[in-house]
Every structure is written in C-alpha cells, then in structure tokens.
Amino acid sequence: MPRSLRLLTIVLLLAAAAILQPPTAPQASANRQFVPDPTAATGQQAATNQQAATDQPAAITQTVLFDKGGAGYGCYRIPAIVRTKAGTLLAFAEARRTWCGDSQEIDLVMRRSTDNGRTWSPQRIVLSGTDTDPNAVATRGNPTPIVDHETGRIVLLTTMDPGTGTDRPRTPYVQFSDDDGLTFSKARSIGGQIDDPAWGWYATGPVHGIQLTRGAHKGRLVAGTNYDVGGRHAGQLVYSDDHGETWHKGATDLRSDGLIPQEISVVERVDGSIYAGARNNGGSAGNNRAFAVSNDGGQTYVAPYARIPELTTPTVQGSLVRLRATDQGAKYNRILFAAPADPERRRYLTIRSTFDEGKTWQTVAQGTRITSDWSGYSDLTVLGTGEIGLLYEGGAVDARDQIRFARFTESEIGHPDGATGPTTPDVSGLGNHSYLRGGTTGVAGKFGQARDLDGIDDAIQLPYAESLALGAGDFTVMSWIRYGASTAPQAIFWGYGMNEFSQFWLRAEPADQRIRGLITTNGSTAAVASTKAYNDNAWHHVALQRKAGTLSLWVDGTQVASTAAPTGSISPARPFRMYVGQRLDGLHHFDGALDEVRVYRRALTAAELTSIRTTNSTAVPNAVLDLPLG
C-alpha cells in the first residue's frame, strides 16, 4: 500500500468526495458482458455487480472475488495473485476492517481456485493481529507471494505496523505454505534481515515476486521493496537463496531528486537479467512509471531508476508478468503490464506489452482496456490454460469497491502479427507459417504449385518471430517471380520499416526497367538495381544478400549489382512486420506469381544459390523461412 499522508478529517472528506465522483457512464453494448462470481454475491448484490463493469469484450470473463462490505469488512484492497507449481491460483487481498484507509485493523485474506479461475473457494484469513494475539489490532498487508517451483512452496512476504495511525514501526514478515496454499505457517519477522531501524516507511511489494530460472542465480527468489530514510526514498530488491528461509538486501537506488521508486514489480528477462518496474511516486500527471535493471540476480542495479515515457498512468501501483519467452520455445518475447491508463485518475485499467524486454512499450492507444470503470492496484499471472489472469481493484463508483478477477487470452489483447486467417506452411522447421491475405490463388509454379497475386490486395504476411529478425548480420532472401501485366512498382519482399527507419526490401520497378533492393540501418542506406525488369511473364529467380559488408542482387544465378552495405541492424524495433508481395503500408502489390520463398540468416554461397535455383534443393542449411507455396 502507498504511504498514507494522514490528512485532517476535513481534507479526507474532501478527497473522498472527489474519488467518489462517478465517471461518465460507458456506452452499453450487446456484445459485452460482466460475469459475477455466484459465490461472491447473490440477489440484489449480484445485480449491482453485473452493472459494475459494462465495457468488457465478451470473451473477457470477470468475477468479483472481494466485495466491499463482504464478510464484515469495510473494504478490500491491494490484490496479489500467483499460480502454484500444482496449477492452483491463490488470490490475496487486504481486508480492511472499517473503511478503505491504510492504517487501521487489516487482515490478509485469500481465495483459491483449482480450475484456472472458473470457481473459487470461500475467503479465509491468512494473517491477522500481532505475533502473540491474532485478534489484536494490527495492519497486516502488502502481500508479496512467490512460488518456489523447485520445492512447490509458496513464500509470502508481508509488512506489519501497529494499525494505530502511527505507521511505525513497519516490519517485514515471511510465512510459508507447503500444501499448495491450504495452510500457511506462523508469520516470522525478517526485519533484522531486510529492514533497518534507521528507516522510516517500509513496504514489501505489493505484487507477486519471482524465482529466477536462468543464469548463475537460478532458483533465487526475488521481490521488490521500498523504504524512506532521512528524507530520501529507496527502491530496493531483496532476495533469498534458500527457498525463502533467509533474506538479503539487494539492489538499492536511494535518491532525493524527485523520482520516488515504490511498489516494484519484477520480471526475469530472457538474458537472465531482472527488469524492475516501479511506481514513480514523485511523477507528474501521466509520468509515473520508472524502471531499473539488475544483471547479477538482484544484488545491484546497472543504473538508477529512469522514467518510462510510453507508460502513461496516474500515480498508482502497476504489475508485470512474462507471457512469452523465445528461450522457452515461443516465437517472440512478450511481457505484459497492467495499470490504469488515465494520466490523472485511477480508471481505465489497461494491458500494455513490450516485445523487446522492456526497451519500448505499447502506448495507451495500442493497449487493451479491460474496464472503463474506476480501477487501481493489480497483479497478473498466466493460467495453466495459457490464458492471462488479472486480479485488480475496480468499481463503478470507486476503484476500491471490489477486487475482480479477469481472465482472457492473448487474442483478446492482440497478437502482434494479427494471427488469424488461412496460412501457407513453412517447411524450415521453425514453424513460421505465413498468412495468405486477400485471397491468393494456386497456380502451376516453377516447382510444384505457386501463388498468384492479383496486384490489388493479395499478399503473404510473414509471422512476427524473432527467428525472422535479420538484425546486423549477413542474410539472403529469395523467391521465384513471374510477372508482366503491370508497370507499377511491385514489392517482392518488404520488412521492418519504411523511409528513414531500419528496413530492407526487394521490389520490381518495371517502369524504370529494373529490380531494386535496399537496406537501411540507423538512417544509412544502400541500394542495388538490375538493368532489366525481367517482366516477360517467365520465371526468374531473384535474391538479395548482405555478405561481409556488401549488398548484392542476384538474378537467375548471376550477381547483377553490388555495393557497400552499412553496418547495423535492419530490424531493431519490436514487434516488426514482414510481407511478401506488398509494402508495409499496403501499397505496391505484386501482380503476378511467386514461388519458393526463402529467408536465410546467413549469406549463401554461389554454389548454394545455384543448387536451390536449379534443383530446388532443401539440403541448404539454416533457412528461417521456406515457403513452397504449394
């Protein structure tokens, strides 16, 4: 939970009035629904819940897990969720006794689901009271659950204060479940390990922590914390190398420059580093996200926290989870971020993604809104079904009305390549099956069947896959072409960008009597062109290649042009798009037939090009795309 400012009563009332001001009513839609949990509310309460969120795509199922006033509690806040090694979902929340304020009697409660969020167990208390009296007044909160996939243990970090309005001392605790969340051990103070008597405010999470799966620190548990000391503010990682028994202070950024890193959510990157995303509690409207990276398992940061301009949010906690990883067999990397998207107020809970491990993020416009209601804190997990689970604060009147569980698929938040429609198989072994756009037709090819493109809207869209990122290295792309009906420019290949952006393309330009290829890296461009258009309605084999600093164009087995090639990546951005038969913006459609489209992330030899051209050899290794178009 954020540090309470403990305002005077009149100020609290004014703030509450502002928070309770209802948002503009969202437009109802016949294809949208809100699905309440029958175990959470019945009768009139359920009817009220059904109206609480009306801006949901029908495929996004929502369930109310914790409802204000339920079980005798005045308010529920601060959600956290994990999926255990056995596949059980554990949803945690702070159950606040009288109202929604931070400092009062607060219990930590939990619900379990063993069917990927379809049904949930009744709520039960995980932690309450003091060390000696579970019925005493105390603030128990800031849940930070971590699943140890080596042992199956669930490690739960929390923070305690007296709950009397003083906020001090703030002490971290740890407890364990070794039976898949059915029971938890007695909470044990770890203040002597990761706290300091000189520190003032201290908080764990609140959001799930992680276990590292890569590199020298594989098996380590890592979580985010923050503290204040001497007017300065610190974002810190803590870690355990013995399955949560003992904890250590790790990477720390202590600062007084106006950037205040709090409520840190961590995710492991495919290179084994840790990406720490934080609420910037000192930011301006919309400029409230920051990040830092640790390359040594959470012991130190590479650099201080820096702002993330793309992630527009109000001042609020946000959550991260990895959805896809190329080192685990996925075609691309994807990390999700959940938080409200209104720059000033807590509403419009939105999912945004990074496809390049946090270097760049989707904007609000590119993200997927989960609700148009008021919304606040959240946590993310990936279900055993492959669906995404989101536990978040939401309400039609106040973001603190409910804690809801939403589940949805990647299709609901958008595949980066629009993965729908008929495909043509890739036989490279990498599964880069490509999409037939516009209704291409099969015709007799140079070898077997080819695809005929109409020059209007037909094209072949390659999937978004890291294996197709040609980067800064050598490459060879090739195809058989047969055309001649149109003199307009006609794209054969086009990938990554346009104009001054990094890109490559191969295009027929019959009006200028040439076939031309081009690459751009960091604003430097090289182009090669033939002296003929080869638009005689006969089959011709064309290839564009970068090899050892030279860009060359080959037609029918002969190198017809070459020039010095700039260094650097032609595919730095993520996600990227690639097409055969059209430009990225949908122009320059190819009008003719294409066959045997191939991409290699290396420069083929002249002999290899000849064997492919003359015998359609499939023995040439290292293809990342091979479309027979049959």
XYZ file of C-alpha atoms in Angstrom:
630
model
C 0.000 0.000 0.000
C 1.248 3.570 -0.544
C 2.338 5.687 2.389
C -0.659 7.334 3.966
C -0.484 11.088 4.353
C -2.786 11.020 7.405
C -4.662 14.151 6.434
C -7.015 16.025 8.709
C -10.602 14.853 8.749
C -11.905 17.669 6.587
C -9.267 17.027 3.932
C -10.078 13.320 3.966
C -13.741 14.077 3.408
C -12.978 16.357 0.502
C -10.659 13.793 -1.067
C -13.259 11.072 -0.605
C -15.856 13.231 -2.312
C -13.559 13.710 -5.281
C -12.819 9.999 -5.511
C -16.479 9.067 -5.284
C -17.472 11.335 -8.144
C -18.750 8.868 -10.754
C -17.129 8.728 -14.185
C -19.023 9.334 -17.398
C -21.243 6.313 -17.905
C -19.799 3.954 -20.508
C -21.866 3.070 -23.557
C -23.647 -0.261 -23.262
C -23.041 -2.813 -25.992
C -24.845 -6.042 -26.872
C -21.581 -7.938 -27.276
C -20.132 -7.007 -23.896
C -20.723 -8.597 -20.534
C -19.680 -8.687 -16.889
C -19.750 -12.147 -15.293
C -20.176 -12.061 -11.499
C -18.975 -14.866 -9.234
C -22.044 -16.597 -7.783
C -20.069 -17.459 -4.631
C -19.233 -13.807 -4.002
C -22.663 -12.173 -4.218
C -26.309 -13.137 -4.632
C -29.649 -11.447 -5.231
C -29.621 -7.674 -5.399
C -25.846 -7.606 -4.731
C -25.219 -9.751 -7.839
C -27.443 -7.471 -9.905
C -25.419 -4.494 -8.715
C -22.176 -6.271 -9.556
C -23.387 -7.056 -13.058
C -23.666 -3.342 -13.762
C -20.274 -2.560 -12.258
C -18.308 -3.073 -15.470
C -20.042 -2.741 -18.829
C -17.149 -2.137 -21.188
C -15.781 -5.681 -21.419
C -15.299 -7.669 -24.599
C -17.494 -10.744 -24.274
C -14.518 -13.110 -24.241
C -13.044 -11.381 -21.175
C -14.698 -13.086 -18.217
C -14.763 -11.158 -14.947
C -15.509 -12.427 -11.441
C -15.847 -10.425 -8.220
C -13.651 -12.091 -5.593
C -13.749 -9.489 -2.814
C -16.678 -7.075 -2.448
C -16.791 -4.027 -0.165
C -18.767 -4.885 2.937
C -18.321 -8.629 2.489
C -17.538 -10.890 5.471
C -17.855 -7.941 7.828
C -15.016 -5.914 6.331
C -15.449 -2.306 5.284
C -13.142 -2.508 2.277
C -10.783 -4.778 0.346
C -7.625 -3.503 -1.295
C -4.133 -4.433 -2.569
C -4.561 -7.588 -4.688
C -1.821 -10.137 -5.391
C -2.065 -13.423 -7.272
C 0.129 -16.407 -8.133
C -0.272 -19.766 -9.846
C 1.343 -22.525 -7.807
C 3.506 -25.362 -9.097
C 0.406 -27.569 -8.952
C -1.585 -25.049 -11.003
C -3.726 -23.614 -8.197
C -4.488 -19.890 -8.208
C -4.055 -18.049 -4.918
C -5.685 -14.613 -4.787
C -4.682 -12.406 -1.833
C -6.128 -9.113 -0.595
C -6.036 -6.794 2.381
C -9.339 -6.987 4.282
C -9.706 -3.581 5.925
C -11.933 -3.664 8.975
C -13.839 -0.356 8.909
C -13.056 1.643 5.750
C -10.526 1.903 2.930
C -7.788 3.812 4.744
C -4.266 2.443 5.039
C -3.781 2.499 8.805
C -6.347 0.517 10.778
C -7.062 -3.096 11.655
C -6.248 -5.007 8.455
C -6.237 -8.766 7.914
C -4.699 -10.591 4.981
C -7.213 -12.878 3.261
C -7.070 -15.331 0.385
C -9.213 -17.363 -2.014
C -8.098 -20.435 -4.011
C -9.073 -21.781 -7.422
C -8.127 -25.222 -8.697
C -9.802 -24.811 -12.100
C -7.986 -21.797 -13.565
C -10.309 -19.212 -12.076
C -13.654 -20.752 -13.042
C -14.667 -21.280 -9.406
C -13.172 -20.105 -6.116
C -13.048 -21.291 -2.527
C -14.587 -19.213 0.260
C -12.460 -16.398 1.647
C -10.246 -17.218 4.615
C -7.807 -15.293 6.792
C -4.119 -15.949 6.178
C -2.694 -13.419 8.636
C -4.120 -11.143 11.338
C -3.287 -9.428 14.607
C 0.045 -9.334 16.364
C 2.675 -12.020 16.884
C 1.085 -13.027 20.205
C -2.597 -12.279 19.601
C -4.268 -12.865 16.211
C -7.292 -10.880 17.407
C -5.341 -7.759 18.329
C -5.470 -4.616 16.242
C -2.675 -4.558 13.642
C -2.139 -3.669 9.998
C -1.140 -6.771 8.043
C -0.649 -6.205 4.351
C 1.473 -5.553 1.298
C 1.178 -9.184 0.152
C 4.083 -10.407 -1.976
C 3.594 -14.109 -2.766
C 6.349 -16.039 -4.549
C 6.099 -19.568 -5.928
C 9.182 -21.738 -5.492
C 8.915 -24.083 -8.476
C 11.768 -26.245 -7.217
C 10.018 -27.202 -3.963
C 6.384 -26.266 -4.663
C 6.469 -23.975 -1.610
C 4.577 -20.675 -1.609
C 6.592 -17.980 0.146
C 4.570 -14.996 1.374
C 6.218 -11.687 2.296
C 4.116 -9.078 4.090
C 4.545 -5.908 6.132
C 3.091 -5.132 9.563
C 2.543 -1.948 11.529
C 0.595 -1.358 14.766
C -2.538 -0.207 12.935
C -2.987 2.729 15.304
C -2.334 5.566 12.868
C 1.370 5.885 13.587
C 2.648 3.697 10.722
C 5.664 2.790 12.853
C 7.428 0.527 13.075
C 6.959 -1.066 9.638
C 8.253 -4.639 9.854
C 8.550 -7.252 7.079
C 7.398 -10.828 7.745
C 7.628 -14.167 5.941
C 5.437 -17.257 6.077
C 5.149 -20.422 4.011
C 2.671 -22.870 2.571
C 3.895 -26.366 1.754
C 0.450 -27.754 0.900
C -0.445 -25.666 -2.174
C -1.950 -22.792 -0.220
C -4.291 -24.787 2.006
C -2.472 -23.649 5.132
C 0.269 -21.161 5.958
C 2.883 -21.217 8.696
C 3.026 -18.697 11.518
C 4.439 -15.412 10.240
C 8.033 -14.718 11.269
C 9.678 -11.294 11.380
C 12.577 -10.790 8.980
C 13.102 -7.167 9.936
C 16.637 -7.949 11.053
C 17.439 -9.263 7.583
C 15.922 -6.764 5.134
C 14.834 -3.804 7.279
C 16.868 -1.230 9.234
C 15.980 0.604 12.462
C 17.001 3.890 10.846
C 14.450 3.533 8.082
C 11.013 5.082 8.355
C 8.405 3.890 5.889
C 8.987 0.327 4.673
C 6.911 -1.822 2.327
C 7.108 -5.178 0.606
C 5.667 -5.396 -2.920
C 2.766 -5.343 -3.098
C 2.683 -7.699 -6.101
C 3.986 -11.222 -6.681
C 7.729 -11.862 -6.629
C 9.625 -14.262 -8.889
C 12.012 -17.191 -8.872
C 14.907 -16.879 -11.321
C 15.124 -19.642 -13.933
C 18.236 -18.630 -15.850
C 21.907 -17.986 -15.258
C 24.187 -18.233 -12.240
C 21.423 -17.416 -9.745
C 18.847 -19.902 -10.992
C 16.442 -20.789 -8.165
C 16.839 -17.450 -6.349
C 13.674 -15.766 -5.060
C 13.446 -12.019 -5.743
C 10.931 -9.373 -4.673
C 10.637 -5.594 -4.623
C 10.564 -3.384 -1.526
C 10.859 0.338 -0.810
C 11.762 2.488 2.175
C 12.321 6.080 3.287
C 15.277 7.349 5.304
C 16.474 10.880 6.071
C 14.136 12.500 3.541
C 15.315 10.196 0.760
C 13.447 7.367 -0.949
C 14.770 3.962 -2.000
C 13.604 1.320 -4.428
C 15.171 -1.966 -3.394
C 15.229 -5.645 -4.372
C 15.503 -8.382 -1.760
C 16.430 -11.991 -2.437
C 16.682 -15.454 -0.894
C 18.919 -18.350 -1.951
C 17.487 -20.914 0.479
C 13.829 -21.122 -0.610
C 12.734 -18.150 1.477
C 14.194 -19.115 4.846
C 16.624 -16.179 4.956
C 16.567 -12.912 3.031
C 19.149 -10.361 1.921
C 19.095 -6.702 0.960
C 19.959 -6.365 -2.704
C 19.927 -3.746 -5.437
C 19.180 -0.313 -3.974
C 18.540 3.087 -5.530
C 18.387 5.710 -2.748
C 17.634 9.149 -4.100
C 16.303 12.616 -3.373
C 15.839 14.057 -6.875
C 12.053 13.831 -7.136
C 11.876 10.337 -8.629
C 10.491 8.085 -5.899
C 10.543 4.375 -6.864
C 7.897 2.399 -4.973
C 5.750 -0.733 -5.349
C 8.220 -2.597 -7.535
C 7.105 -5.420 -9.829
C 9.870 -7.669 -11.157
C 10.158 -9.917 -14.198
C 13.078 -12.020 -15.450
C 14.301 -11.242 -18.949
C 15.439 -13.921 -21.410
C 19.082 -12.933 -20.886
C 18.736 -13.691 -17.164
C 18.633 -10.060 -16.029
C 15.842 -8.650 -13.855
C 13.584 -5.846 -15.076
C 12.163 -3.900 -12.121
C 9.151 -1.717 -12.904
C 8.194 0.849 -10.270
C 5.551 3.388 -9.436
C 7.219 6.801 -9.515
C 5.540 8.434 -6.551
C 7.146 11.762 -7.399
C 5.992 11.946 -11.008
C 3.685 14.393 -12.719
C 0.379 13.509 -14.379
C 0.948 10.555 -16.682
C 4.673 10.398 -15.945
C 4.510 7.918 -13.119
C 6.431 4.827 -14.227
C 10.128 4.061 -13.784
C 12.412 1.084 -14.280
C 15.818 -0.288 -13.392
C 17.705 -3.438 -14.401
C 19.835 -5.864 -12.403
C 22.331 -8.126 -14.178
C 23.506 -10.015 -11.087
C 20.382 -11.668 -9.777
C 19.055 -8.627 -7.916
C 22.185 -7.739 -5.952
C 22.834 -4.396 -7.706
C 21.233 -2.167 -10.315
C 23.034 -1.429 -13.575
C 21.848 2.188 -13.362
C 19.411 4.250 -11.266
C 15.695 4.131 -11.970
C 14.694 6.017 -15.111
C 11.278 7.195 -16.284
C 9.251 5.282 -18.913
C 7.531 7.864 -21.133
C 5.315 5.381 -23.057
C 3.610 4.015 -19.940
C 1.103 6.726 -19.162
C -0.586 6.086 -15.807
C -1.809 8.018 -12.786
C 0.160 7.675 -9.544
C -0.624 4.035 -8.804
C 0.903 0.591 -8.479
C 1.270 -1.495 -11.661
C 2.021 -5.159 -12.331
C 4.202 -7.158 -14.725
C 4.230 -10.756 -15.915
C 6.016 -12.615 -18.703
C 3.674 -14.134 -21.279
C 6.157 -15.470 -23.850
C 9.896 -16.184 -23.992
C 11.914 -17.226 -27.023
C 14.273 -19.330 -24.899
C 11.248 -21.375 -23.847
C 10.136 -22.120 -27.395
C 7.994 -19.070 -28.184
C 8.414 -17.260 -31.495
C 8.678 -13.879 -29.776
C 9.101 -12.314 -26.357
C 6.207 -10.604 -24.623
C 5.899 -9.059 -21.163
C 2.576 -7.588 -20.007
C 1.954 -4.511 -17.865
C -1.362 -3.741 -16.149
C -2.359 -0.368 -14.683
C -4.982 2.354 -15.090
C -4.357 4.421 -18.210
C -5.940 7.763 -17.352
C -2.941 10.026 -16.689
C -4.539 11.759 -13.706
C -7.176 9.486 -12.183
C -7.384 5.810 -11.344
C -9.561 4.418 -14.104
C -9.371 2.599 -17.455
C -7.387 -0.488 -16.361
C -5.381 -1.325 -19.496
C -2.996 -4.093 -20.566
C 0.116 -2.987 -22.464
C 3.011 -5.042 -23.798
C 6.704 -4.914 -24.519
C 8.111 -7.195 -27.214
C 11.754 -6.208 -26.668
C 12.234 -6.977 -22.967
C 11.252 -3.533 -21.729
C 13.202 -1.358 -24.159
C 9.953 0.001 -25.600
C 6.308 -0.315 -24.546
C 2.950 -0.039 -26.230
C 1.194 3.269 -25.786
C -2.282 3.553 -24.271
C -3.779 3.566 -27.776
C -2.019 0.304 -28.597
C -3.055 -1.419 -25.371
C -6.261 -3.239 -24.435
C -8.687 -1.684 -21.968
C -10.061 -4.213 -19.510
C -12.603 -1.870 -17.941
C -13.827 1.711 -18.290
C -14.652 1.743 -14.578
C -12.563 3.251 -11.844
C -9.616 0.928 -11.209
C -6.449 0.797 -9.154
C -3.915 -1.776 -7.972
C -3.487 -5.062 -9.858
C -1.496 -8.244 -10.285
C -1.026 -10.588 -13.250
C -0.424 -14.295 -13.715
C -0.518 -16.834 -16.542
C -3.018 -19.648 -16.093
C -2.450 -23.320 -16.792
C -4.702 -22.973 -19.842
C -2.393 -20.332 -21.310
C -4.959 -17.644 -20.505
C -3.933 -14.471 -18.706
C -5.278 -13.840 -15.217
C -5.660 -10.318 -13.845
C -6.626 -9.509 -10.245
C -7.461 -5.826 -9.878
C -9.274 -3.168 -7.879
C -12.328 -1.822 -9.685
C -15.697 -0.186 -9.213
C -18.409 1.757 -10.983
C -18.270 4.475 -8.299
C -14.915 3.959 -6.581
C -11.867 1.912 -7.594
C -11.971 0.407 -4.097
C -15.478 -1.057 -4.436
C -14.332 -4.531 -5.468
C -11.397 -6.754 -6.295
C -12.130 -8.556 -9.536
C -10.535 -11.445 -11.364
C -10.451 -11.205 -15.162
C -9.242 -13.956 -17.468
C -8.631 -13.648 -21.180
C -6.473 -14.990 -23.977
C -3.719 -13.387 -25.997
C -6.232 -12.996 -28.818
C -8.231 -10.577 -26.653
C -5.214 -8.317 -26.136
C -3.998 -8.759 -29.716
C -1.358 -10.909 -31.365
C 1.449 -8.729 -32.715
C 1.020 -10.161 -36.225
C -2.783 -10.378 -36.303
C -2.583 -14.156 -36.182
C -5.772 -15.125 -37.998
C -6.735 -16.346 -41.443
C -5.547 -19.041 -43.862
C -1.856 -19.903 -43.871
C 0.739 -21.400 -46.166
C 3.161 -23.797 -44.452
C 6.775 -23.027 -43.617
C 8.959 -26.152 -44.024
C 12.109 -24.647 -42.472
C 11.355 -26.453 -39.225
C 10.765 -23.214 -37.302
C 7.016 -23.131 -37.845
C 6.921 -19.683 -39.433
C 3.711 -20.462 -41.255
C 2.617 -17.351 -43.128
C -0.757 -15.761 -43.721
C -2.413 -15.569 -47.133
C -4.033 -12.158 -47.378
C -6.568 -11.049 -49.973
C -7.440 -14.434 -51.463
C -4.377 -15.507 -53.453
C -4.952 -18.438 -55.814
C -2.859 -21.511 -56.522
C -1.248 -21.822 -59.954
C 1.426 -24.001 -61.541
C 4.790 -22.936 -60.176
C 8.441 -23.255 -61.085
C 8.473 -26.216 -58.698
C 5.067 -27.630 -57.878
C 2.410 -25.047 -57.042
C 2.881 -21.283 -56.763
C 0.627 -18.447 -55.580
C -0.832 -15.899 -57.974
C -1.245 -12.377 -56.553
C -3.733 -10.017 -58.177
C -1.870 -6.719 -57.735
C -4.808 -5.303 -55.764
C -4.996 -6.725 -52.254
C -3.210 -10.090 -52.336
C -0.081 -10.606 -50.240
C 1.685 -13.062 -47.950
C 2.224 -11.808 -44.411
C 5.104 -13.409 -42.538
C 4.549 -14.050 -38.810
C 6.197 -11.973 -36.117
C 9.036 -14.232 -34.954
C 12.474 -13.482 -33.565
C 13.930 -16.025 -35.987
C 12.944 -13.659 -38.814
C 14.804 -10.688 -37.323
C 17.760 -10.437 -39.724
C 19.476 -7.926 -37.454
C 23.030 -6.762 -38.121
C 24.274 -9.985 -39.660
C 24.518 -11.429 -43.131
C 21.333 -12.659 -44.790
C 19.893 -13.982 -48.040
C 16.261 -13.646 -49.150
C 14.969 -15.142 -52.410
C 11.949 -16.009 -54.491
C 10.907 -17.099 -57.958
C 8.829 -14.405 -59.685
C 6.735 -14.311 -62.874
C 5.035 -11.071 -63.825
C 4.430 -8.564 -66.613
C 0.815 -7.345 -66.532
C 1.505 -4.038 -64.746
C 4.231 -1.394 -64.920
C 3.539 -0.131 -61.350
C 6.130 -0.659 -58.577
C 5.624 -4.143 -57.090
C 7.104 -5.303 -53.786
C 8.620 -8.788 -53.672
C 9.876 -8.578 -50.049
C 9.387 -5.804 -47.501
C 10.400 -5.933 -43.860
C 10.638 -3.969 -40.607
C 10.290 -0.276 -41.523
C 9.880 2.377 -44.196
C 11.589 5.576 -45.289
C 14.311 6.609 -42.818
C 13.678 3.672 -40.469
C 15.676 0.466 -40.461
C 14.344 -1.790 -43.202
C 15.006 -3.998 -46.172
C 13.085 -4.510 -49.382
C 13.240 -6.072 -52.822
C 10.958 -4.550 -55.430
C 10.212 -4.838 -59.130
C 10.111 -1.433 -60.855
C 9.200 -2.217 -64.453
C 8.542 1.415 -65.422
C 12.217 2.073 -64.687
C 13.401 -1.209 -66.234
C 14.861 -2.649 -63.058
C 14.530 -4.799 -59.991
C 15.865 -2.956 -56.961
C 16.902 -3.954 -53.444
C 17.594 -1.701 -50.455
C 18.613 -1.814 -46.791
C 18.585 0.974 -44.213
C 20.340 0.833 -40.841
C 20.291 3.775 -38.429
C 19.499 6.168 -41.267
C 22.268 4.885 -43.610
C 21.020 3.363 -46.859
C 22.444 1.173 -49.603
C 20.615 0.134 -52.773
C 21.328 -2.179 -55.695
C 19.468 -2.442 -59.002
C 19.456 -4.559 -62.133
C 19.409 -3.087 -65.640
C 16.390 -5.132 -66.665
C 12.916 -5.554 -65.208
C 12.517 -9.235 -66.168
C 8.789 -8.576 -66.655
C 8.405 -11.034 -69.536
C 5.919 -13.390 -67.851
C 8.631 -16.017 -67.464
C 10.017 -17.449 -64.227
C 13.090 -15.696 -62.807
C 14.953 -16.396 -59.573
C 15.808 -13.234 -57.577
C 17.864 -12.956 -54.395
C 19.015 -10.064 -52.178
C 22.033 -10.674 -49.978
C 24.180 -8.903 -47.405
C 27.582 -10.552 -47.096
C 30.638 -9.213 -45.276
C 29.725 -5.560 -45.744
C 28.445 -5.905 -49.319
C 24.845 -5.754 -50.521
C 24.263 -7.691 -53.744
C 21.406 -8.562 -56.071
C 21.269 -11.883 -57.898
C 19.004 -12.760 -60.816
C 18.913 -16.230 -62.365
C 22.143 -17.224 -60.677
C 24.141 -14.146 -61.707
C 25.179 -11.284 -59.472
C 23.815 -8.261 -61.353
C 24.670 -5.496 -58.848
C 26.574 -4.895 -55.630
C 27.517 -2.026 -53.344
C 28.973 -1.363 -49.903
C 26.413 -2.078 -47.188
C 26.077 -0.048 -43.980
C 26.648 -1.839 -40.696
C 23.984 -2.196 -38.075
C 20.624 -3.861 -37.607
C 17.931 -3.667 -40.233
C 15.394 -4.960 -37.655
C 15.902 -3.207 -34.297
C 12.250 -2.460 -33.489
C 9.754 -4.848 -31.866
C 7.286 -6.013 -32.898
C 8.032 -5.841 -36.611
C 6.135 -6.739 -39.779
C 7.261 -8.513 -42.937
C 5.414 -9.053 -46.204
C 5.909 -10.873 -49.459
C 4.031 -9.160 -52.279
C 3.273 -5.749 -50.765
C 4.794 -2.760 -48.978
C 4.200 -2.417 -45.224
C 1.569 0.263 -45.766
C -0.437 -1.954 -48.112
C 0.759 -0.359 -51.363
C 2.908 -1.709 -54.214
C 1.088 -5.026 -54.505
C 2.781 -7.643 -56.644
C 0.832 -8.512 -59.797
C 1.974 -11.974 -60.838
C 3.075 -15.323 -59.436
C 5.553 -16.134 -56.644
C 7.120 -19.476 -55.775
C 9.640 -20.972 -53.309
C 10.071 -18.029 -50.952
C 13.062 -18.469 -48.633
C 14.936 -16.491 -45.954
C 18.366 -17.370 -44.523
C 20.118 -15.589 -41.658
C 23.456 -16.005 -43.391
C 24.999 -15.291 -46.779
C 24.634 -18.276 -49.098
C 27.466 -19.183 -51.436
C 27.096 -19.000 -55.203
C 27.062 -22.797 -55.281
C 24.249 -22.951 -52.741
C 22.230 -20.390 -54.698
C 22.746 -22.473 -57.825
C 21.602 -25.704 -56.163
C 18.426 -24.026 -54.923
C 17.751 -22.398 -58.289
C 18.399 -25.477 -60.429
C 17.162 -28.341 -58.263
C 15.091 -26.616 -55.558
C 17.471 -28.162 -53.044
C 16.190 -28.410 -49.492
C 19.598 -29.502 -48.194
C 20.962 -25.963 -47.869
C 21.017 -25.448 -44.072
C 19.922 -22.606 -41.795
C 16.732 -21.462 -43.515
C 14.495 -19.497 -41.147
C 11.662 -19.397 -43.685
C 10.907 -21.795 -46.532
C 7.510 -21.363 -48.180
C 6.949 -23.829 -51.058
C 3.568 -22.107 -51.577
C 2.056 -25.449 -52.506
